[in-house]
Coordinates of C-alpha atoms in Angstrom, one line a residue:
M250 CA 19.2 40.6 15.8
E251 CA 16.6 43.3 15.0
A252 CA 13.8 41.9 13.0
L253 CA 11.6 43.7 10.4
L254 CA 8.1 42.5 10.9
T255 CA 4.6 42.7 9.3
Q256 CA 1.5 42.4 11.4
V257 CA -0.7 39.3 11.0
D258 CA -3.1 39.1 13.9
K259 CA -4.5 41.5 16.5
K260 CA -3.5 41.2 20.2
I261 CA -5.2 38.4 22.1
R262 CA -4.6 37.1 25.6
T263 CA -3.1 33.6 25.5
T264 CA -0.5 31.3 27.1
G265 CA 2.9 30.7 25.7
A266 CA 1.9 27.2 24.7
D267 CA -1.1 28.5 22.7
A268 CA 1.2 31.1 21.2
V269 CA 3.5 28.5 19.8
L270 CA 0.6 26.7 18.0
K271 CA -1.0 30.0 16.8
S272 CA 2.4 31.0 15.4
L273 CA 2.8 27.7 13.5
I274 CA -0.7 28.2 12.0
A275 CA 0.4 31.8 11.0
E276 CA 3.4 30.3 9.2
E277 CA 1.0 27.8 7.4
V278 CA 2.4 24.8 9.1
A279 CA -0.2 22.0 8.9
L280 CA 2.0 19.0 9.8
V281 CA 4.3 18.6 12.8
F282 CA 6.4 15.6 13.7
G283 CA 7.3 15.0 17.3
Y284 CA 7.3 13.1 20.6
P285 CA 5.9 14.5 23.8
G286 CA 7.5 14.6 27.3
G287 CA 7.4 16.5 30.6
A288 CA 9.1 19.7 29.6
I289 CA 7.0 20.3 26.5
M290 CA 3.7 18.9 27.9
P291 CA 2.0 22.4 28.0
I292 CA 2.4 22.7 24.2
Y293 CA 1.1 19.2 23.6
D294 CA -1.9 19.9 25.9
A295 CA -2.6 23.0 23.9
L296 CA -2.3 21.0 20.7
Y297 CA -5.4 19.1 21.8
N298 CA -7.4 22.2 20.8
Y299 CA -5.8 22.6 17.4
Q300 CA -6.2 19.1 15.9
E301 CA -8.2 20.4 12.9
E302 CA -5.5 23.0 12.0
I303 CA -2.3 21.1 12.8
R304 CA -1.8 17.4 12.2
H305 CA 0.7 15.9 14.7
V306 CA 2.6 12.7 13.6
L307 CA 3.8 10.7 16.6
T308 CA 7.0 9.0 15.6
R309 CA 8.5 6.2 17.6
H310 CA 11.8 8.1 18.3
E311 CA 12.8 11.7 18.2
Q312 CA 15.4 10.9 15.5
G313 CA 12.5 9.5 13.5
A314 CA 10.7 12.7 13.9
I315 CA 13.5 14.9 12.6
H316 CA 14.3 12.6 9.7
A317 CA 10.6 12.6 8.8
A318 CA 10.6 16.4 8.9
Q319 CA 13.6 16.4 6.6
G320 CA 11.8 14.1 4.1
F321 CA 8.8 16.4 4.2
A322 CA 10.9 19.5 3.6
R323 CA 12.8 17.9 0.8
A324 CA 9.7 16.6 -1.0
T325 CA 7.7 19.8 -0.6
G326 CA 10.2 22.6 -0.5
K327 CA 8.5 23.8 2.7
V328 CA 9.9 24.1 6.2
G329 CA 9.7 20.9 8.2
A330 CA 8.5 21.3 11.8
V331 CA 9.5 19.1 14.8
M332 CA 8.7 19.1 18.5
A333 CA 10.5 17.3 21.3
T334 CA 10.9 17.5 25.1
S335 CA 14.0 18.5 27.0
G336 CA 17.1 16.4 27.8
P337 CA 17.2 13.1 25.8
G338 CA 14.3 14.3 23.6
A339 CA 16.2 17.3 22.5
T340 CA 19.6 15.5 22.2
N341 CA 17.9 12.8 20.1
L342 CA 17.3 15.4 17.5
I343 CA 20.9 16.4 17.0
T344 CA 21.9 13.8 14.4
G345 CA 19.0 15.0 12.2
I346 CA 19.8 18.6 12.8
A347 CA 23.4 18.1 11.8
D348 CA 22.2 16.2 8.7
A349 CA 19.8 19.1 7.8
M350 CA 22.5 21.7 8.3
I351 CA 25.0 20.1 5.9
D352 CA 22.3 19.3 3.4
S353 CA 20.7 22.7 3.5
T354 CA 17.2 21.5 4.7
P355 CA 14.9 24.0 6.3
L356 CA 13.6 22.9 9.7
V357 CA 12.2 24.6 12.7
C358 CA 12.8 22.5 15.8
I359 CA 10.9 23.3 19.0
T360 CA 12.1 21.8 22.3
G361 CA 10.8 22.1 25.8
Q362 CA 13.1 23.0 28.6
V363 CA 12.9 22.9 32.4
G364 CA 11.6 25.9 34.2
S365 CA 13.7 29.0 34.0
H366 CA 14.4 29.0 37.8
L367 CA 16.0 25.5 37.3
L368 CA 18.3 26.4 34.5
G369 CA 21.9 25.5 35.3
S370 CA 20.9 23.4 38.3
D371 CA 21.2 19.9 36.6
A372 CA 17.5 19.4 37.0
F373 CA 15.8 16.3 35.8
Q374 CA 16.1 16.1 32.0
E375 CA 17.9 19.4 31.8
T376 CA 20.4 19.7 29.0
D377 CA 22.0 22.8 27.5
I378 CA 20.6 22.1 24.1
I379 CA 21.5 25.7 22.9
S380 CA 25.2 25.0 23.4
I381 CA 24.9 21.5 22.0
S382 CA 23.0 22.5 18.9
M383 CA 24.9 25.8 18.1
P384 CA 27.5 24.2 15.7
V385 CA 24.8 22.4 13.7
T386 CA 22.0 25.1 13.5
K387 CA 21.7 28.1 11.3
W388 CA 20.4 29.9 14.4
N389 CA 19.0 29.0 17.8
D390 CA 17.4 30.8 20.7
Q391 CA 16.2 30.0 24.2
V392 CA 12.9 31.6 25.3
T393 CA 12.3 32.1 29.0
K394 CA 9.3 34.6 28.8
A395 CA 6.1 34.0 26.8
E396 CA 6.1 37.4 25.3
E397 CA 9.4 36.6 23.5
L398 CA 7.8 33.7 21.6
P399 CA 6.1 35.4 18.6
E400 CA 9.2 37.2 17.5
A401 CA 11.5 34.2 18.2
L402 CA 9.3 31.9 16.1
A403 CA 8.9 34.5 13.3
K404 CA 12.7 34.8 13.1
A405 CA 13.0 31.0 13.2
F406 CA 10.9 30.5 10.1
Y407 CA 12.4 33.3 8.2
I408 CA 16.0 32.2 8.9
A409 CA 15.2 28.5 8.2
Q410 CA 13.9 29.1 4.7
S411 CA 15.8 32.2 3.5
G412 CA 19.0 32.2 1.5
R413 CA 20.8 28.9 2.0
P414 CA 18.2 27.0 4.0
G415 CA 19.0 25.2 7.2
P416 CA 17.7 24.1 10.6
V417 CA 16.8 26.4 13.5
L418 CA 16.0 25.5 17.1
I419 CA 13.9 27.3 19.6
D420 CA 14.1 26.1 23.2
I421 CA 11.2 27.1 25.4
T422 CA 11.2 26.9 29.2
K423 CA 8.2 25.3 30.8
D424 CA 7.2 28.4 32.7
A425 CA 7.2 30.4 29.5
Q426 CA 4.7 27.8 28.1
F427 CA 2.3 28.4 31.0
E428 CA 2.7 32.1 31.2
E429 CA 0.0 34.4 29.8
F430 CA 0.6 37.5 27.7
D431 CA -1.0 39.7 25.0
Y432 CA -0.2 37.7 21.8
Q433 CA 0.3 39.3 18.5
Y434 CA 2.1 37.6 15.6
K435 CA 4.1 39.5 13.0
K436 CA 5.8 37.6 10.2
C437 CA 9.5 38.3 9.8
E438 CA 10.6 39.8 6.5
G439 CA 14.1 40.8 7.3
I440 CA 16.8 41.0 10.0
R441 CA 19.4 43.7 10.4
S442 CA 22.9 42.4 9.5
Y443 CA 21.5 39.2 8.0
N444 CA 21.6 39.2 4.3
P445 CA 20.5 35.8 3.1
V446 CA 20.6 36.6 -0.6
P447 CA 23.7 38.5 -1.8
Q448 CA 23.1 41.2 -4.4
L449 CA 23.9 39.8 -7.8
D450 CA 27.1 41.4 -9.3
H451 CA 26.2 41.9 -13.0
E452 CA 29.8 42.4 -13.9
Q453 CA 30.7 38.9 -12.6
V454 CA 27.9 37.4 -14.6
K455 CA 29.3 39.1 -17.7
K456 CA 32.8 37.8 -16.9
A457 CA 31.3 34.3 -16.5
A458 CA 29.5 34.6 -19.9
E459 CA 32.7 35.7 -21.6
L460 CA 34.5 32.6 -20.3
I461 CA 31.6 30.3 -21.3
N462 CA 31.4 31.8 -24.8
G463 CA 35.2 31.3 -25.4
A464 CA 35.5 27.8 -23.9
Q465 CA 36.3 24.8 -26.1
R466 CA 35.7 22.1 -23.5
P467 CA 33.3 23.5 -20.9
F468 CA 31.7 21.3 -18.3
V469 CA 28.8 22.1 -15.8
V470 CA 28.6 20.5 -12.4
F471 CA 25.5 21.2 -10.5
G472 CA 24.1 20.5 -7.1
Q473 CA 21.0 20.9 -4.9
G474 CA 21.2 24.7 -5.2
I475 CA 19.3 24.4 -8.5
I476 CA 16.4 22.7 -6.6
L477 CA 16.4 25.0 -3.6
S478 CA 16.2 28.1 -5.7
G479 CA 13.6 26.6 -8.0
A480 CA 15.9 27.2 -11.0
E481 CA 15.3 24.0 -12.9
E482 CA 13.8 25.6 -16.0
E483 CA 16.5 28.3 -16.1
F484 CA 19.2 25.7 -15.7
K485 CA 17.7 23.6 -18.5
T486 CA 17.5 26.7 -20.8
F487 CA 21.1 27.6 -20.0
I488 CA 22.6 24.3 -20.9
E489 CA 20.5 23.8 -24.0
K490 CA 21.5 27.3 -25.3
T491 CA 25.2 26.7 -24.7
G492 CA 25.2 23.0 -25.5
I493 CA 27.4 22.3 -22.4
P494 CA 27.6 18.7 -21.0
T495 CA 26.6 18.6 -17.4
A496 CA 26.8 16.2 -14.4
S497 CA 25.1 16.2 -11.0
T498 CA 26.2 15.8 -7.4
L499 CA 24.3 13.3 -5.3
L500 CA 21.9 15.9 -4.0
G501 CA 21.5 17.6 -7.3
L502 CA 19.9 14.5 -8.9
S503 CA 16.5 15.0 -10.3
A504 CA 17.0 18.8 -11.0
L505 CA 17.5 17.8 -14.6
P506 CA 15.7 14.7 -16.1
T507 CA 18.0 11.7 -16.3
D508 CA 17.4 11.2 -19.9
H509 CA 18.2 14.7 -21.0
P510 CA 20.8 14.5 -23.8
L511 CA 23.1 17.0 -21.9
N512 CA 22.9 15.0 -18.6
M513 CA 26.1 13.0 -18.4
G514 CA 25.3 11.4 -15.1
M515 CA 26.5 11.7 -11.5
L516 CA 29.8 13.0 -10.1
G517 CA 31.7 11.7 -7.2
M518 CA 33.2 8.6 -5.5
H519 CA 30.7 6.3 -7.1
G520 CA 29.7 8.5 -9.9
N521 CA 29.9 7.9 -13.6
Y522 CA 33.2 7.3 -15.4
G523 CA 33.1 10.1 -18.0
P524 CA 32.1 13.0 -15.7
N525 CA 34.8 12.1 -13.2
K526 CA 37.6 11.5 -15.8
L527 CA 36.7 14.6 -17.9
T528 CA 36.7 16.9 -14.9
N529 CA 40.4 16.9 -15.3
E530 CA 40.3 17.5 -19.0
C531 CA 37.8 20.4 -19.3
D532 CA 39.1 23.9 -19.9
L533 CA 36.2 25.5 -18.0
L534 CA 34.4 24.1 -15.0
I535 CA 31.1 25.8 -14.2
A536 CA 29.9 24.9 -10.7
I537 CA 26.3 25.8 -9.9
G538 CA 24.7 25.4 -6.5
M539 CA 27.2 22.9 -5.2
R540 CA 29.9 23.1 -2.6
F541 CA 32.8 21.0 -3.9
D542 CA 32.4 18.3 -1.3
D543 CA 35.4 16.0 -1.0
R544 CA 33.4 13.0 -2.3
V545 CA 33.1 15.0 -5.6
T546 CA 36.6 16.4 -5.8
G547 CA 38.8 13.6 -4.5
D548 CA 42.3 14.9 -4.1
L549 CA 42.1 18.7 -4.2
N550 CA 45.7 18.9 -5.3
T551 CA 44.8 17.3 -8.6
Y552 CA 41.2 18.5 -9.1
A553 CA 40.6 20.4 -12.3
K554 CA 43.9 22.2 -12.2
Q555 CA 43.9 22.7 -15.9
A556 CA 40.6 24.6 -15.9
K557 CA 39.2 28.0 -15.2
V558 CA 36.5 27.8 -12.6
I559 CA 33.2 29.7 -12.4
H560 CA 31.3 29.1 -9.1
F561 CA 27.7 30.2 -8.7
D562 CA 26.5 30.0 -5.1
I563 CA 24.3 31.8 -2.6
D564 CA 26.6 31.2 0.4
P565 CA 29.7 33.3 0.5
A566 CA 31.4 30.8 2.8
E567 CA 31.5 28.2 0.0
I568 CA 33.4 30.5 -2.4
N569 CA 37.1 29.5 -2.5
K570 CA 36.6 27.2 0.5
N571 CA 37.8 24.1 -1.3
V572 CA 38.3 25.1 -4.9
Y573 CA 39.5 28.5 -6.1
A574 CA 37.0 30.3 -8.3
H575 CA 38.4 32.5 -11.1
V576 CA 35.0 34.0 -11.4
P577 CA 32.8 33.7 -8.3
V578 CA 29.1 34.7 -8.8
L579 CA 27.3 35.2 -5.5
G580 CA 23.6 35.2 -5.5
D581 CA 20.4 33.2 -6.0
C582 CA 20.9 30.6 -8.8
K583 CA 17.5 31.4 -10.4
E584 CA 18.4 35.1 -10.7
A585 CA 22.0 34.5 -11.8
L586 CA 21.0 32.0 -14.5
T587 CA 18.3 34.2 -15.8
E588 CA 20.8 37.0 -16.4
L589 CA 23.5 34.5 -17.6
I590 CA 21.2 33.2 -20.3
R591 CA 20.9 36.6 -21.9
N592 CA 24.7 36.9 -22.1
V593 CA 25.7 33.5 -23.5
R594 CA 25.8 32.5 -27.2
M595 CA 24.2 29.5 -28.8
N596 CA 26.7 26.8 -29.1
S597 CA 27.4 23.1 -29.4
H598 CA 30.5 21.0 -28.6
P599 CA 30.3 17.8 -30.7
V600 CA 33.9 16.7 -30.3
W601 CA 33.8 17.3 -26.6
H602 CA 30.4 15.5 -26.3
Q603 CA 31.9 12.5 -28.1
R604 CA 34.5 12.2 -25.3
F605 CA 31.7 11.7 -22.8
K606 CA 30.0 9.1 -25.1
D607 CA 33.3 7.2 -25.4
Y608 CA 33.7 7.0 -21.7
E609 CA 30.0 6.1 -21.3
K610 CA 30.5 3.1 -23.7
V611 CA 33.5 1.9 -21.6
E612 CA 31.4 2.1 -18.4
N613 CA 28.5 0.3 -20.1
D614 CA 30.7 -2.4 -21.4
L615 CA 32.7 -3.0 -18.3
V616 CA 30.4 -2.2 -15.4
I617 CA 26.8 -1.4 -16.1
G618 CA 26.0 -4.2 -18.5
E619 CA 27.3 -6.8 -16.1
Q620 CA 25.5 -5.2 -13.2
I621 CA 22.1 -5.0 -14.8
T622 CA 22.2 -8.3 -16.6
P623 CA 24.6 -10.3 -14.5
T624 CA 25.9 -13.8 -15.2
T625 CA 26.1 -14.6 -11.5
L626 CA 23.6 -16.7 -9.8
E627 CA 23.1 -14.1 -7.1
M628 CA 21.0 -11.0 -7.8
T629 CA 22.8 -7.6 -8.0
M630 CA 21.6 -4.3 -6.5
A631 CA 21.7 -2.7 -9.9
E632 CA 19.4 -5.2 -11.6
V633 CA 16.8 -4.7 -8.8
M634 CA 16.9 -0.9 -9.4
D635 CA 16.7 -1.4 -13.1
S636 CA 13.7 -3.6 -12.7
I637 CA 12.0 -1.0 -10.5
N638 CA 12.8 1.6 -13.2
R639 CA 10.9 -0.4 -15.8
F640 CA 7.7 -0.3 -13.6
T641 CA 7.9 3.3 -12.4
N642 CA 9.1 4.9 -15.6
G643 CA 11.2 7.5 -13.7
D644 CA 8.1 9.0 -12.0
A645 CA 8.7 7.7 -8.4
L646 CA 10.1 9.6 -5.5
L647 CA 13.2 7.8 -4.3
V648 CA 14.3 7.8 -0.7
T649 CA 17.5 6.0 0.2
D650 CA 19.5 5.3 3.3
V651 CA 23.3 5.3 3.3
G652 CA 25.7 2.7 1.9
Q653 CA 26.1 0.6 -1.2
H654 CA 22.4 0.5 -1.9
Q655 CA 22.3 4.3 -1.8
M656 CA 25.0 4.7 -4.4
V657 CA 23.5 2.0 -6.6
A658 CA 20.0 3.4 -6.3
C659 CA 21.1 6.9 -7.1
R660 CA 23.2 5.7 -10.1
Y661 CA 20.5 3.6 -11.7
T662 CA 17.2 5.3 -10.9
R663 CA 15.7 7.5 -13.6
F664 CA 14.2 10.8 -12.6
N665 CA 11.7 12.7 -14.6
Q666 CA 10.8 15.5 -12.2
S667 CA 12.5 17.6 -9.5
K668 CA 12.5 16.8 -5.8
S669 CA 12.5 13.1 -6.6
N670 CA 15.7 12.1 -4.8
I671 CA 15.8 12.3 -1.1
T672 CA 19.0 11.0 0.6
S673 CA 21.4 11.9 3.4
G674 CA 24.4 13.4 1.5
G675 CA 26.9 15.3 3.6
L676 CA 26.5 13.6 6.9
G677 CA 25.8 10.1 5.6
T678 CA 23.2 9.2 8.3
M679 CA 22.3 5.5 8.4
G680 CA 18.7 5.2 9.6
F681 CA 17.6 8.2 7.6
C682 CA 15.5 6.5 5.0
L683 CA 12.5 4.9 6.7
P684 CA 11.4 8.0 8.6
A685 CA 12.3 10.4 5.8
A686 CA 10.2 8.3 3.4
I687 CA 7.2 8.7 5.8
G688 CA 7.7 12.5 5.9
A689 CA 8.0 12.6 2.1
K690 CA 4.8 10.6 1.6
L691 CA 2.9 12.7 4.0
G692 CA 4.2 15.8 2.3
A693 CA 3.6 14.6 -1.2
P694 CA 0.8 12.0 -0.9
E695 CA 0.2 12.0 -4.7
R696 CA 3.7 10.6 -5.3
E697 CA 4.8 7.0 -5.4
V698 CA 7.4 6.9 -2.6
I699 CA 9.9 4.1 -2.8
A700 CA 12.3 3.6 0.2
V701 CA 15.4 1.7 -0.8
I702 CA 17.3 0.6 2.4
G703 CA 20.1 -1.7 3.3
D704 CA 19.7 -4.4 6.0
G705 CA 21.9 -2.4 8.4
G706 CA 20.3 1.0 8.1
F707 CA 16.8 -0.4 8.2
Q708 CA 17.5 -1.7 11.7
M709 CA 18.6 1.7 13.0
T710 CA 15.1 3.1 12.7
I711 CA 13.0 0.0 12.2
Q712 CA 10.7 1.1 15.0
E713 CA 9.3 3.7 12.6
L714 CA 7.2 0.9 11.1
G715 CA 5.0 1.9 14.0
T716 CA 4.6 5.4 12.6
I717 CA 3.5 3.8 9.3
L718 CA 0.9 1.7 11.2
Q719 CA -0.5 4.8 12.9
T720 CA -0.5 7.1 9.9
Q721 CA -1.3 4.5 7.3
A722 CA 1.3 6.2 5.0
Q723 CA 1.6 4.1 1.9
I724 CA 5.3 3.5 1.3
K725 CA 7.0 0.8 -0.8
I726 CA 10.0 -0.4 1.1
V727 CA 12.8 -2.3 -0.7
I728 CA 15.5 -3.9 1.5
L729 CA 18.6 -4.8 -0.5
N730 CA 19.9 -7.5 1.9
N731 CA 23.5 -8.6 1.6
S732 CA 23.9 -9.6 5.3
F733 CA 26.7 -7.1 5.6
L734 CA 27.4 -3.5 6.3
G735 CA 28.1 -3.4 2.6
M736 CA 30.0 -0.2 2.0
V737 CA 32.3 -0.8 4.9
R738 CA 32.8 -4.4 3.7
Q739 CA 33.6 -3.2 0.2
W740 CA 36.4 -1.0 1.6
Q741 CA 37.6 -3.9 3.8
Q742 CA 37.8 -6.1 0.7
L743 CA 39.6 -3.5 -1.5
F744 CA 41.9 -1.8 1.0
F745 CA 42.1 -4.0 4.1
D746 CA 42.9 -7.5 2.6
K747 CA 39.3 -8.8 3.1
R748 CA 39.6 -8.5 6.9
Y749 CA 35.8 -8.3 7.4
S750 CA 35.9 -6.9 10.9
S751 CA 32.5 -6.5 12.5
T752 CA 30.6 -6.0 9.3
E753 CA 28.8 -9.3 8.8
M754 CA 25.2 -9.2 10.0
E755 CA 22.8 -11.9 11.3
N756 CA 19.5 -10.4 10.5
P757 CA 15.9 -11.1 11.7
D758 CA 12.9 -12.0 9.6
F759 CA 12.1 -8.6 8.3
V760 CA 8.9 -9.7 6.6
T761 CA 7.5 -11.1 9.8
I762 CA 8.4 -8.0 11.8
A763 CA 6.8 -5.8 9.1
K764 CA 3.6 -7.9 9.3
G765 CA 3.5 -7.3 13.0
Y766 CA 3.2 -3.6 12.2
G767 CA 0.5 -4.2 9.6
V768 CA 2.8 -3.9 6.7
A769 CA 2.5 -6.6 4.0
G770 CA 5.6 -8.1 2.4
K771 CA 7.6 -10.9 1.0
S772 CA 11.2 -12.0 0.7
I773 CA 12.8 -13.3 -2.5
N774 CA 16.1 -15.0 -3.3
D775 CA 15.6 -15.9 -7.0
R776 CA 15.9 -13.7 -10.1
E777 CA 12.8 -15.2 -11.7
D778 CA 10.7 -13.8 -8.8
L779 CA 12.0 -10.3 -9.1
A780 CA 9.8 -8.6 -11.8
H781 CA 6.5 -9.9 -10.6
S782 CA 7.4 -9.3 -7.0
I783 CA 8.1 -5.6 -7.8
Q784 CA 4.8 -5.4 -9.7
E785 CA 3.0 -7.0 -6.8
M786 CA 4.6 -4.4 -4.4
L787 CA 3.6 -1.4 -6.5
N788 CA 0.1 -2.7 -7.1
H789 CA -0.5 -3.3 -3.4
K790 CA -2.9 -0.9 -1.7
G791 CA -1.0 0.3 1.4
S792 CA 2.6 0.0 2.6
Y793 CA 4.6 -3.0 1.4
L794 CA 8.0 -4.4 2.3
L795 CA 10.0 -6.3 -0.3
E796 CA 13.2 -7.9 0.9
V797 CA 15.6 -8.9 -1.9
H798 CA 18.6 -11.0 -1.1
V799 CA 21.5 -9.8 -3.2
G800 CA 25.1 -11.0 -3.5
K801 CA 27.0 -10.7 -0.3
E802 CA 30.1 -9.4 -2.1
D803 CA 28.2 -7.3 -4.7
N804 CA 30.4 -4.2 -5.0
V805 CA 29.7 -0.7 -6.3
F806 CA 31.8 0.5 -9.3
P807 CA 33.1 2.8 -10.6
M808 CA 34.9 4.0 -7.5
V809 CA 37.3 6.8 -6.8
P810 CA 39.4 5.6 -3.8
S811 CA 39.3 7.9 -0.8
G812 CA 41.9 10.7 -1.2
A813 CA 42.7 9.7 -4.8
S814 CA 42.3 11.9 -7.9
V815 CA 39.1 11.7 -9.8
S816 CA 41.3 10.7 -12.8
D817 CA 42.1 7.5 -10.9
I818 CA 38.5 6.3 -10.9
R819 CA 38.4 2.4 -10.9
L820 CA 36.1 0.2 -12.9
S821 CA 36.8 -2.9 -10.8

């Protein structure tokens, strides 16, 4: 790929290792997560001289490093940077890279590699990370000569954050790190044949506006594309002008304030009752910055077949991939919405809105009321989240792991500002939360970061408590402990005759473990201890772990069974 570059620095004689760090500084990277090792040691040695310009966060595992970089990127909108050594160091990044790829998170991953003369010889800690990472990166490159580094890194940062964001990996042989050359850095401003932002088709926008202006029961479904394009205000203006009810995907949460009158809740397998049901009753479905994931659509053969579909997306690969779009609009959401607003009419849909309110009342009466104010002796996950809401007033930054607690936390947390919901969506990576919360806090230190984790996912990256100890990142950790792999157990209960195969967990004393890492905490079992314990956690100066024992068979509803129509959503 031929890059279009602009000069930043004059030529200076330097090593490849120095060049990597100078390039990071040129890209305004001030924070890097990583773990050193033999093949990347020259870069880490050079890092010793750049400690004032670049802060390095030593995680306790490479998977922790990349999830932390994801949390940083999602909280800030900037590129997350990661470094790891060859072999197992590089392969330990793969889960996070795959997670970032499917969730459109911009990352630049730098891995060390054995000397170029050893490539292909099965040398110690040699792994073909280029071939391994190719399916889960937006672009990758192996650098064997120091002089190739500036252009490779410039391309990496440009590709990672342009268009639909994603992860990029640069693999650098050890000899390239030692080699000297005349360094000059030029930021990349374009690459031949790579068009990250399609040119907006104005005729398509007009066609979309015509359908919107003529619809009787329009419905907007939106995703993270709103956040990635910085189109929150334009989106809000659009729905307020047209009066169209709207619902969010899991990753779209917080793009629109939870209490906005046109926000009908969350879509998907554990989304709200009305948005799921009425997807199959609308006459126009307007999808903005979302990819029609199977957890949103359920059975594609029955999904919104009665409706015309408008699909706004920056990625041509998403158009007609799962759902046919009668009017596809390729381009950046912010640009497209800005033009759309000028072409749509003021409107309101009171009868259609009432349909959502009717379903909302059913869900409140049959599900939400019982979950938030339960009659059971055991605490529910929902009442814990509702109690947290009362203290944070929707201003906290929520980071969740994957499982029942994730769905409950995302359903019941209120969001007042964008970039407030960080979770693993498309890949569903257990172990994501704790390191991602560290990265989010370091990226947005002014935010109150609350990490909500299940007892299973917490133990997958529990060692990152050591990163909290070393960085003194102030994170509030809430473990919703049901002594089960809860989501799998729920499926076993509902669809496998309660055959709880390999899902019950015997857990350690989480509070004692946390104290060993310098993190204060407590464990509670009784409802009367909940409110003051949450207040104690939030008032504590420093990180804090609150373990809440919830019902072992506390389920998440509503629920669309896997492969079923969204119309078949269950309330129990």
